C-alpha positions in Angstrom: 0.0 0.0 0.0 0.8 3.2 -1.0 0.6 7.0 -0.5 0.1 9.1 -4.1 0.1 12.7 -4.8 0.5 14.7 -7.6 0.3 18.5 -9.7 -0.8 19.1 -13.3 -0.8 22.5 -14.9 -1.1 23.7 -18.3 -0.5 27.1 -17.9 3.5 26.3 -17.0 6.5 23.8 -16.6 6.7 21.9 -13.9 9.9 20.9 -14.1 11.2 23.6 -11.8 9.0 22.8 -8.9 10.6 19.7 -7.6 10.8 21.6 -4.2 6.8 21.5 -3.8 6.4 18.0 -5.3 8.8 16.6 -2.2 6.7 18.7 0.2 3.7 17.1 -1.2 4.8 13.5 -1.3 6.5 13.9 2.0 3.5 14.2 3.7 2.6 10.6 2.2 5.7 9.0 3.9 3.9 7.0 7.0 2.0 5.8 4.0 4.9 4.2 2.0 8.2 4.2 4.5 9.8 1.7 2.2 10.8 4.2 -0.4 9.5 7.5 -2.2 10.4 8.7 -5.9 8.8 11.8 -8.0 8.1 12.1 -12.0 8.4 15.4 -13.4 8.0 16.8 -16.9 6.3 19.6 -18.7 2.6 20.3 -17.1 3.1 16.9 -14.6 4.7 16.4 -11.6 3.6 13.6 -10.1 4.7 12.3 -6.3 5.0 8.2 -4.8 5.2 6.9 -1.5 6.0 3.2 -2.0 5.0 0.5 1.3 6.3 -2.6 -0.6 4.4 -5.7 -0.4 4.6 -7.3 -3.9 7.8 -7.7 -6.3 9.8 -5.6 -3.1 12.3 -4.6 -5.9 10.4 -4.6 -8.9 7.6 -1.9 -7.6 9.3 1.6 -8.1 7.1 4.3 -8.8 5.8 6.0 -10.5 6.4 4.0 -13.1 6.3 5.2 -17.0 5.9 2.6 -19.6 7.9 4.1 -22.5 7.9 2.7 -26.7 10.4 3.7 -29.3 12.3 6.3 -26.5 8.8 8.5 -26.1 6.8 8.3 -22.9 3.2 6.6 -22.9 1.8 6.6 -19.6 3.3 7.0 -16.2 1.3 5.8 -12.9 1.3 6.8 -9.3 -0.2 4.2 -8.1 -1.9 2.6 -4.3 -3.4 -0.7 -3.3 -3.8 -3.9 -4.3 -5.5 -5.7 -7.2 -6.0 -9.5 -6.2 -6.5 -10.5 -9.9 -3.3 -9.0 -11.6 -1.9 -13.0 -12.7 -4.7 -12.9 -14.4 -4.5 -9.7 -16.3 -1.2 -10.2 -17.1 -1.8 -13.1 -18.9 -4.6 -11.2 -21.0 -2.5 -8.6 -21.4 0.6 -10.8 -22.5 -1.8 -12.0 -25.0 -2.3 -8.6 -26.5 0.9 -8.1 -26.9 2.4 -6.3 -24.1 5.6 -7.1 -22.7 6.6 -7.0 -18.6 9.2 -6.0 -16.8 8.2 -7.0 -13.0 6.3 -9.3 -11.4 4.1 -5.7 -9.7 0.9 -5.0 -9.7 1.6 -1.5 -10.5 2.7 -2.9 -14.4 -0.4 -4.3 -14.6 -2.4 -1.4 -13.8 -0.1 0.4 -16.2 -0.1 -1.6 -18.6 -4.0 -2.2 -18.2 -4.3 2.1 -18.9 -2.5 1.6 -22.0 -4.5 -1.4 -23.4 -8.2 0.1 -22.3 -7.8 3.6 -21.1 -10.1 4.7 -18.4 -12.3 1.2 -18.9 -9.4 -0.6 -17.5 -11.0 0.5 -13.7 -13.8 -1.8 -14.8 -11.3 -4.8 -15.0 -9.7 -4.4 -12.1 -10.2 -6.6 -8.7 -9.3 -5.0 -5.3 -8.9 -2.1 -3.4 -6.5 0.7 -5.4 -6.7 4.8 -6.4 -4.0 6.1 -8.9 -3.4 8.7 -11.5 -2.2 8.0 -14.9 -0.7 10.8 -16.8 -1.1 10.3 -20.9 1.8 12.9 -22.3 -0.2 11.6 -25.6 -3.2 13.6 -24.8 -2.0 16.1 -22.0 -4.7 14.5 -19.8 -4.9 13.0 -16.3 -6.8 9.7 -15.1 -7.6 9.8 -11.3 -9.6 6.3 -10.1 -10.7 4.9 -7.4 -11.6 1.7 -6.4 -15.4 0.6 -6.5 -16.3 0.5 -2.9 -14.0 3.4 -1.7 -11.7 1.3 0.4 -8.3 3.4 -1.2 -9.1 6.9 -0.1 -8.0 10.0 -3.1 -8.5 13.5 -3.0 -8.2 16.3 -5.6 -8.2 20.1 -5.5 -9.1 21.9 -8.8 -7.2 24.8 -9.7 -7.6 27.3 -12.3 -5.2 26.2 -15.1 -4.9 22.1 -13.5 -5.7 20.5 -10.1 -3.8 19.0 -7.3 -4.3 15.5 -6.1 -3.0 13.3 -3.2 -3.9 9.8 -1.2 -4.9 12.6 2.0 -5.7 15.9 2.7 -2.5 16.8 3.6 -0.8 15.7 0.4 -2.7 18.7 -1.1 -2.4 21.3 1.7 1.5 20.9 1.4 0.9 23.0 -1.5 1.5 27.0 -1.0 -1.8 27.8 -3.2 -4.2 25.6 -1.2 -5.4 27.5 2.2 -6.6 25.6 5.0 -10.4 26.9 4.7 -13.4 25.1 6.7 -16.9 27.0 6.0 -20.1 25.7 7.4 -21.1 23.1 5.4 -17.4 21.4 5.8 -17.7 21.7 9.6 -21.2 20.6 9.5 -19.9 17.3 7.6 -17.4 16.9 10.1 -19.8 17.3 13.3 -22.9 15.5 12.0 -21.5 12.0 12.0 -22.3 11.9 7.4 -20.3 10.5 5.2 -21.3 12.3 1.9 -20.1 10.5 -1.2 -17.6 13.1 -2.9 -17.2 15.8 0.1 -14.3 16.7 1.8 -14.7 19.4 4.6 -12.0 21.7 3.2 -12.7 24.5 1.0 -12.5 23.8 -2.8 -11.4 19.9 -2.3 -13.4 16.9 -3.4 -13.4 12.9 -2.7 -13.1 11.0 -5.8 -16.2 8.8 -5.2 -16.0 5.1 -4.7 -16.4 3.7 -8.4 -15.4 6.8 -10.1 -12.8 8.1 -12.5 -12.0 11.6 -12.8 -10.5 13.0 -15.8 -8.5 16.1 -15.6 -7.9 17.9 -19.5 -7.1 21.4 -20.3 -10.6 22.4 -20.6 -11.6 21.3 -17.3 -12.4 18.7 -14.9 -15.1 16.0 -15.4 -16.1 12.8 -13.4 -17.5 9.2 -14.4 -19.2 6.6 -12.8 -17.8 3.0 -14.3 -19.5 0.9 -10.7 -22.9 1.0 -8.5 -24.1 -1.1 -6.7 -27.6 -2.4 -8.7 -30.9 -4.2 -8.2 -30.7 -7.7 -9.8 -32.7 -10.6 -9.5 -31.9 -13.1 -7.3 -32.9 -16.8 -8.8 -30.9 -19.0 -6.2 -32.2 -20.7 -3.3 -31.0 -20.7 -0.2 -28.7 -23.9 0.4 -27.3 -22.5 -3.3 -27.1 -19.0 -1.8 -25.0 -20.1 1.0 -22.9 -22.4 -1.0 -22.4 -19.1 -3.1 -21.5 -17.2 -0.4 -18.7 -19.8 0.8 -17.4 -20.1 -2.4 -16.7 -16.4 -3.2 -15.3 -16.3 0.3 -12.9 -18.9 0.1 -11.7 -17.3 -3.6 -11.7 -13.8 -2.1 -9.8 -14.7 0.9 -7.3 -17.1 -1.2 -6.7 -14.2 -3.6 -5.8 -11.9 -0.3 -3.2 -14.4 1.0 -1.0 -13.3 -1.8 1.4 -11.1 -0.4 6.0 -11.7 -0.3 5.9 -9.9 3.3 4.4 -11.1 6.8 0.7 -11.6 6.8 -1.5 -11.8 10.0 -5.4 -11.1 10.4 -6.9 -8.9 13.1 -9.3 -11.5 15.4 -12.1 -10.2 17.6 -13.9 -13.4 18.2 -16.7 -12.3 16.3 -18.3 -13.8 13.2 -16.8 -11.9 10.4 -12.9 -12.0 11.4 -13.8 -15.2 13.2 -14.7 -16.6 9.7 -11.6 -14.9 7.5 -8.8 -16.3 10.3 -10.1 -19.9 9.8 -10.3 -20.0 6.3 -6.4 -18.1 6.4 -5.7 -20.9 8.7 -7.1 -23.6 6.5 -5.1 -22.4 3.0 -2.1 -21.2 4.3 -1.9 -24.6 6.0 -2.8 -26.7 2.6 -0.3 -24.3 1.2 2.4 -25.0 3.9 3.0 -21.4 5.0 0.6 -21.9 8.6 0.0 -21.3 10.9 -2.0 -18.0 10.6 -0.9 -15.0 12.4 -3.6 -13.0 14.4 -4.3 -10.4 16.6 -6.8 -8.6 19.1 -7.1 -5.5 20.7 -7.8 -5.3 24.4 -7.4 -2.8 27.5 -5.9 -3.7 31.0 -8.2 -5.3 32.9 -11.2 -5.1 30.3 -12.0 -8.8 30.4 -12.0 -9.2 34.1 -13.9 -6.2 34.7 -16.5 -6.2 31.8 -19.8 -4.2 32.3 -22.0 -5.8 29.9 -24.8 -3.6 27.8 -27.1 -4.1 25.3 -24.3 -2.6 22.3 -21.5 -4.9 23.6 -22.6 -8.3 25.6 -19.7 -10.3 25.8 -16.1 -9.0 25.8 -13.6 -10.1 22.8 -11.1 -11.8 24.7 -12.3 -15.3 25.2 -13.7 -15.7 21.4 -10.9 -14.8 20.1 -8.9 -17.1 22.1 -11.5 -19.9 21.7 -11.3 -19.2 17.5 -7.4 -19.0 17.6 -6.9 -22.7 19.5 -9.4 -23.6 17.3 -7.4 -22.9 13.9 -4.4 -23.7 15.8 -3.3 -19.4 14.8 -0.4 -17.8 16.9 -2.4 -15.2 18.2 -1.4 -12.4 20.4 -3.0 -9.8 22.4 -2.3 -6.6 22.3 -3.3 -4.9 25.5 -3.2 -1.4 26.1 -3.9 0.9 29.3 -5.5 4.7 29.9 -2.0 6.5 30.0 -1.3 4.8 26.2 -4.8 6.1 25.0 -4.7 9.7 26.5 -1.4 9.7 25.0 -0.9 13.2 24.0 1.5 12.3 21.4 -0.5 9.0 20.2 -3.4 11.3 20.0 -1.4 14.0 17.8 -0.6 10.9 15.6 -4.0 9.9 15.0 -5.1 13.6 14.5 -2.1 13.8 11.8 -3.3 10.8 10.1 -6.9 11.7 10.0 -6.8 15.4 8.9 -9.8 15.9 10.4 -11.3 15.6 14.0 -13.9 12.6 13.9 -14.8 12.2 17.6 -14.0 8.5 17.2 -12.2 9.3 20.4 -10.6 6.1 22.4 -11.7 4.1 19.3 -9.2 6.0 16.6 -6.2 5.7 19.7 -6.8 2.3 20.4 -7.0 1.4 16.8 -4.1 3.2 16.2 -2.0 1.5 18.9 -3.1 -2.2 17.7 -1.7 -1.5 14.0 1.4 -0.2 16.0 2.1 -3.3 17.4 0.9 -4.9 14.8 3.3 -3.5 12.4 6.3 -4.8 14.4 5.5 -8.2 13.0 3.5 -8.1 9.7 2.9 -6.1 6.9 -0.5 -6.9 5.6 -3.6 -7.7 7.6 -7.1 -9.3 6.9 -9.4 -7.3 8.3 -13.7 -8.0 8.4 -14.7 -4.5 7.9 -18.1 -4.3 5.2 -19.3 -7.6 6.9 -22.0 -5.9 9.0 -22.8 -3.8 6.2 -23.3 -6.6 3.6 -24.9 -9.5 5.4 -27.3 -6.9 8.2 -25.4 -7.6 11.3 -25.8 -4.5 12.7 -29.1 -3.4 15.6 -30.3 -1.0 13.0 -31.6 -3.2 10.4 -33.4 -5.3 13.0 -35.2 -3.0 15.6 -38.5 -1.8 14.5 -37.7 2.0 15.8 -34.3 2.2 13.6 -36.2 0.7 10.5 -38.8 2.9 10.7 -36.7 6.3 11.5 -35.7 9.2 8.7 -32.9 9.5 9.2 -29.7 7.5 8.8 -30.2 4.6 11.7 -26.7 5.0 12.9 -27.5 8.4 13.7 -31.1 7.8 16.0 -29.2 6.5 18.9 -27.3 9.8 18.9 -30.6 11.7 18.4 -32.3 9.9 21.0 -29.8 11.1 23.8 -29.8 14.9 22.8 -30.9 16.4 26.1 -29.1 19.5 26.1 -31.3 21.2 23.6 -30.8 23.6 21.0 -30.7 20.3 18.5 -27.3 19.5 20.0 -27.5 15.4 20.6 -24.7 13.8 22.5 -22.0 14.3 20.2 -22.3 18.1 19.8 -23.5 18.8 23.7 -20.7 21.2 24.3 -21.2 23.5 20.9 -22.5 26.4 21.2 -26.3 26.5 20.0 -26.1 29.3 18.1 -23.6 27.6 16.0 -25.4 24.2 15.4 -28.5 26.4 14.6 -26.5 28.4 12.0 -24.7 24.7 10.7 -28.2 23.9 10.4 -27.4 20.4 11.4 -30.8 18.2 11.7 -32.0 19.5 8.2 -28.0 19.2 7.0 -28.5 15.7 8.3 -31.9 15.1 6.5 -30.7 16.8 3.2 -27.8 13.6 2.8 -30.0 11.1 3.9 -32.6 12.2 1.4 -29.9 12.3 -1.7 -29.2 9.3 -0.5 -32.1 7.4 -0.6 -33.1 9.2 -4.1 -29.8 7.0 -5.4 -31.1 3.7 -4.3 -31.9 0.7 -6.8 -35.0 -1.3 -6.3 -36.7 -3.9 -8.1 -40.6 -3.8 -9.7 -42.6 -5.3 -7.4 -40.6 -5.2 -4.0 -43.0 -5.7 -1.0 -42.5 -2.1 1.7 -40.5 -4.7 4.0 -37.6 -5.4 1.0 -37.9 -1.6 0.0 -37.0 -0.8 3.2 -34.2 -3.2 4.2 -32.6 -2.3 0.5 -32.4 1.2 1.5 -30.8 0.3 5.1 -28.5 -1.9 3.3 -27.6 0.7 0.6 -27.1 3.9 3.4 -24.5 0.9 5.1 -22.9 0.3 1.9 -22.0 3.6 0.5 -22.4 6.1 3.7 -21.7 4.1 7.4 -18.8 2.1 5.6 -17.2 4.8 4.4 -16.5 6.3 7.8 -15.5 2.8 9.0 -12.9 2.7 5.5 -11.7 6.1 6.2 -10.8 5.6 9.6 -9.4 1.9 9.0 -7.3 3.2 6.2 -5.5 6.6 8.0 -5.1 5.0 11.0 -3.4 1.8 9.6 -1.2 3.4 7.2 0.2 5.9 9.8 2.5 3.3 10.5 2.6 1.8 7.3 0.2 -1.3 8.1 -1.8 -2.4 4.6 -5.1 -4.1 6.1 -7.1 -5.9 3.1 -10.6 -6.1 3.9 -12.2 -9.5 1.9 -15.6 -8.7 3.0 -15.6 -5.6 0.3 -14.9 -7.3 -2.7 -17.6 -6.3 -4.9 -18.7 -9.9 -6.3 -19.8 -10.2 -2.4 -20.9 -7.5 -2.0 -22.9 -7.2 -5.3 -24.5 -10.7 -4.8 -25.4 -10.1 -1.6 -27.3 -7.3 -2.0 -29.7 -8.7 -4.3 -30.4 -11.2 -1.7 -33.8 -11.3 -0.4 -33.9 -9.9 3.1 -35.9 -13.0 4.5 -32.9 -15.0 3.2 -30.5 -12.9 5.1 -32.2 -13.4 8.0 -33.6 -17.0 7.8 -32.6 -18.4 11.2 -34.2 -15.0 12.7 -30.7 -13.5 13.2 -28.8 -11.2 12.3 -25.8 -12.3 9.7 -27.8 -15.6 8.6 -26.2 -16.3 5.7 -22.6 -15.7 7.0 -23.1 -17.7 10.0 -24.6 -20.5 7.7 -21.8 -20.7 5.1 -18.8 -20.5 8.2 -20.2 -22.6 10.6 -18.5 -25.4 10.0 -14.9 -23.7 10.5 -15.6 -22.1 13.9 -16.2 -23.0 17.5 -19.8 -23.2 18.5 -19.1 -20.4 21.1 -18.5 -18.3 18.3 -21.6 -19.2 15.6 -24.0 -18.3 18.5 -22.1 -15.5 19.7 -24.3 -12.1 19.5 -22.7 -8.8 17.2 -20.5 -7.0 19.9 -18.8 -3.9 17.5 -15.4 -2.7 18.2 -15.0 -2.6 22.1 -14.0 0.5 23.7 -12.1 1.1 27.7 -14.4 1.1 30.2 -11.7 2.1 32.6 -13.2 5.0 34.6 -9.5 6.7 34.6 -9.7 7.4 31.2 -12.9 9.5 31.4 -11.1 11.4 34.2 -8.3 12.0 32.3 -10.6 13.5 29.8 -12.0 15.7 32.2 -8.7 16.8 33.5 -7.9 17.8 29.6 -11.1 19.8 28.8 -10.3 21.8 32.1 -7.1 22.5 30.4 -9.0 23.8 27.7 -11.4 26.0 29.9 -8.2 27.4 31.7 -7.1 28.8 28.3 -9.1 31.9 27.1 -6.9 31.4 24.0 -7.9 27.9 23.1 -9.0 28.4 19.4 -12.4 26.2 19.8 -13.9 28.2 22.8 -15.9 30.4 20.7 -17.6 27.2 19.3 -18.9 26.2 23.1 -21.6 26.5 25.2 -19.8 27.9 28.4 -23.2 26.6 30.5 -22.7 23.0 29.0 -19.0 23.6 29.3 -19.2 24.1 33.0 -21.2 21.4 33.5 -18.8 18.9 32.0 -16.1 20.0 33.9 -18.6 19.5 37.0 -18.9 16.1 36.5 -17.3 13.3 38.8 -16.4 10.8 36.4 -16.2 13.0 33.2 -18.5 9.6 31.6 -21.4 12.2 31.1 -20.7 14.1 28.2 -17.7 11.7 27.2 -18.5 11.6 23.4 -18.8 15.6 23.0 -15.7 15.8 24.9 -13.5 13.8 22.4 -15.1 15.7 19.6 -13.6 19.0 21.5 -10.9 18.3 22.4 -9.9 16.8 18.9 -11.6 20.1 17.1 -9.5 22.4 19.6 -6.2 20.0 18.5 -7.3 20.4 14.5 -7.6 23.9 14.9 -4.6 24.4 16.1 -2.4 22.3 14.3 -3.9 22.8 10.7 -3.8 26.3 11.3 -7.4 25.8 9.9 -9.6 29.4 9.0 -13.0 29.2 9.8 -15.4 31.1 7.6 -19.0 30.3 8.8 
């Protein structure tokens, strides 16, 4: 996995700007520590951050593919596509010629054979841009379900384009500029297709080219998800599903660096470590690595709740001497997580401050350790999202709601008033009634729901449970991608997630909703086609979502931090608060009450200060 950036403009040569090209890639290096390179000629400068995981000498980038001593194409290029062998082999058959054993030459070679269609060919998770010197013109892609995250900035005479945020802000013309509908992205808990929350930048879209000529900017859609028939029944359905997993997950393997899987215990990575297990085994490369995240004490202490039941640890262990994996634990304490400097990491990887909170440190940590023993992990993010394993898509109130369902716990707990919910407690209501959140809220759910594909003749039930399962496809993922993505690659971690490949996810979806639920549970058709590689324990075992500490010191400790904040008059987020709720908070024994608002403060007060960001509201 890699980190890409990049600068086109017609109006001048490039050639002379190798000083803002570094800047630009430099800011990619915790995405590609192995090595870095830059491309520069007439109106392209394009920038590479190279984490090497296939053909370690081979992969140098960008790469130009070159005929008769003229350049053709040249790539910056990041991800992994799980079905190069065989589009070399079609390739070889038309005639080109390789040099490595990379990817990367596929995907170059892939341009040159079928232009911007070859995105249509391609298997995995990946965004790059090709520059033609042929035609003067620019290719940005990314892949179909937005796992590979890319960004562009159009300028007047060209635009600037980079794997983050920050890739692009390294560049002395882009300002650091947040208005209200960027900070009302960021606060709301959305994930709108396209947006980014600075000023004048933009998300390639997951399954989406963007082509960049002199007379402009334009953007196709080559993927969407779509509503098909489904004609199999169910012991054919689960069979299906098995197959496509094992294929997927054999296909992921592939990889000439250390491989592990992250284990929870739960269904979905429960499922992807034992069929790793079972084919690196047959292969004679086991056992399977794994690893879990836990905090001191966690186990031992566990409060349950209706959101998390059982606690990871025992699963996990019970799946791992199952499969026979050598799994560790990676345990973490309070003074890790209210790290100030593991914090600053995870706000330097992110860009932005998502309230994720503990969740983004501890996250951050376990790819940490992680990274001290493998390079490439499995990971069972889209899972929920595809098979309807989340509370939402099963409780009658969530169904029913207009709104994203992620979001009606969140909106059930405002009791602050002034529209603030639990997440925005300590903001000022003036401000959320000038962000305009609720109908800002409504707005994306209702351009969502207008994209939706159904079938003639759905019953209201399968209407429905299409449109939870689209909003969890192409919005609720995406935050889960995002964050999986920064805070991995921060430390130069590539974590594959089979559960996204589009075949699944495609087929799935055009599943009847009675058939996902057959048995009356949640994941049916998951737990149907894995049962027989996992531990009873685990089959029955109820959705529990990424744990967080329940140690009361690390509340505390966030109360002890947003007094810092009140004891600065200087601190640049204390126009955004509510000095009542404020007071309150810092009133509070165990600093549990307004917990969620507080991480979204602090980590807007941290943004603020390090992105030197200009509000204009």
């Amino acid at each position: 996995m890699c980190g890409i950036t990049g600068w086109i403009s017609y109006d001048r040569d490039l050639t002379g700007e190798q000083r803002a090209v570094d800047a630009m890639t430099q800011t990619m290096a915790c995405r590609g520590p192995d090595a870095g390179g830059t491309w520069l000629a007439g109106h392209a400068a394009l920038g590479h951050r190279r984490l090497a995981v296939i053909d370690l000498p081979g992969g140098v980038q960008p790469m130009a593919a070159t005929a008769d001593g003229r350049t053709e194409a040249v790539l910056s290029y990041s991800g992994e596509v799980y079905n190069h062998r065989e589009l070399r082999a079609e390739l070889r058959s038309r005639g080109h010629a390789f040099r490595t054993r990379s990817d990367t030459e596929v995907v170059l070679r892939a341009y040159l054979e079928w232009g911007a269609g070859c995105a249509e060919r391609l298997n995995g998770m990946y965004a790059f841009a090709a520059w033609d010197p042929r035609t003067q013109e620019l290719l940005l892609v990314r892949d179909r379900m937005g796992i590979k995250p890319l960004y562009y900035y159009p300028l007047p005479d060209g635009v600037l384009f980079g794997s983050e945020p920050k890739a692009i802000l390294a560049h002395q013309s882009v300002p650091a500029v947040v208005d209200a509908e960027g900070l009302a992205e960021l606060v709301s808990f959305t994930k709108t297709p396209g947006h980014a929350a600075y000023r004048g930048m933009y998300e390639v879209r997951p399954g989406h080219t963007v082509r960049v000529r002199r007379t402009g900017v334009s953007a196709h859609r080559y993927w969407s998800l779509a509503a098909d028939d489904h004609t199999d029944d169910l012991p054919t359905t689960v069979g299906r599903v098995r197959e496509l997993l094992a294929d997927i997950v054999a296909r992921q393997l592939v990889a000439d660096v250390p491989l592990c899987t992250l284990l929870s215990g739960g269904l979905d990575s429960s499922t992807l470590t034992a069929l790793a297990a079972g084919q690196l085994a047959a292969a004679g490369r086991g056992p399977v690595r794994s690893f879990a995240v836990d905090f001191a004490g966690h186990t031992e202490h566990f409060r349950a709740s209706d959101l998390r039941p059982t606690p990871d640890g025992p699963y996990a262990h019970a799946l791992a001497d199952h499969v026979g994996a050598d799994h560790r634990d990676i345990v973490l304490d309070t003074a890790a997580l209210m790290d100030r400097d593991h914090r600053a990491r995870v706000l330097g990887a992110r860009d932005t401050p998502d309230g994720f909170g503990d969740a983004d440190t501890s996250l951050y940590l376990l790819f940490k350790a992680v990274r001290e023993h493998s390079t490439v992990a499995l990971s069972g993010e889209s899972a929920d999202e595809v098979f309807g394993g989340y509370g939402w898509f099963h409780q009658p109130h969530t169904v029913r709601a207009d709104t994203f369902p992620w979001s009606v716990v969140d909106l059930a707990s405002s009791f602050v008033g002034g529209g603030r919910t639990a997440r925005t407690a300590l903001l000022d209501p003036s401000l959320v009634g000038k962000l305009d959140l609720a109908g800002y809220r409504a707005a994306r759910y209702h351009d969502a729901l207008a994209e939706v594909p159904h079938r003639d003749g759905d019953d209201p039930t399968e209407r429905r449970m299409r449109e939870l399962c689209y909003l969890g496809l192409t919005r609720f993922l995406q935050i889960l991608l995002d964050r999986k993505d920064r805070t991995s690659m921060a430390v130069g971690l590539e974590v594959r997630v089979p559960f996204c490949d589009h075949r699944l996810v495609s087929y799935v979806f055009n599943t009847p909703w009675a058939m996902k639920t057959f048995d009356g549970r949640e994941k049916s058709l998951l737990r149907a086609a894995a049962q027989d590689l996992l531990p009873r324990a685990v089959v029955d075992r109820v959705k529990s979502p990424y744990p967080a500490t329940q140690d009361p010191r690390y509340a505390r400790a966030l109360r002890a931090e947003l007094h810092r904040l009140a004891a600065d008059p200087n601190a640049p987020v204390r126009p955004l608060l509510d000095e009542r709720t404020l007071r309150a908070a810092l009133a509070d024994p165990t600093g549990d009450r307004l917990r969620a608002s507080t991480e979204l403060v602090l980590g807007i007060d941290a943004w603020l200060r390090r992105y030197d960001i200009t509000l204009e509201l």
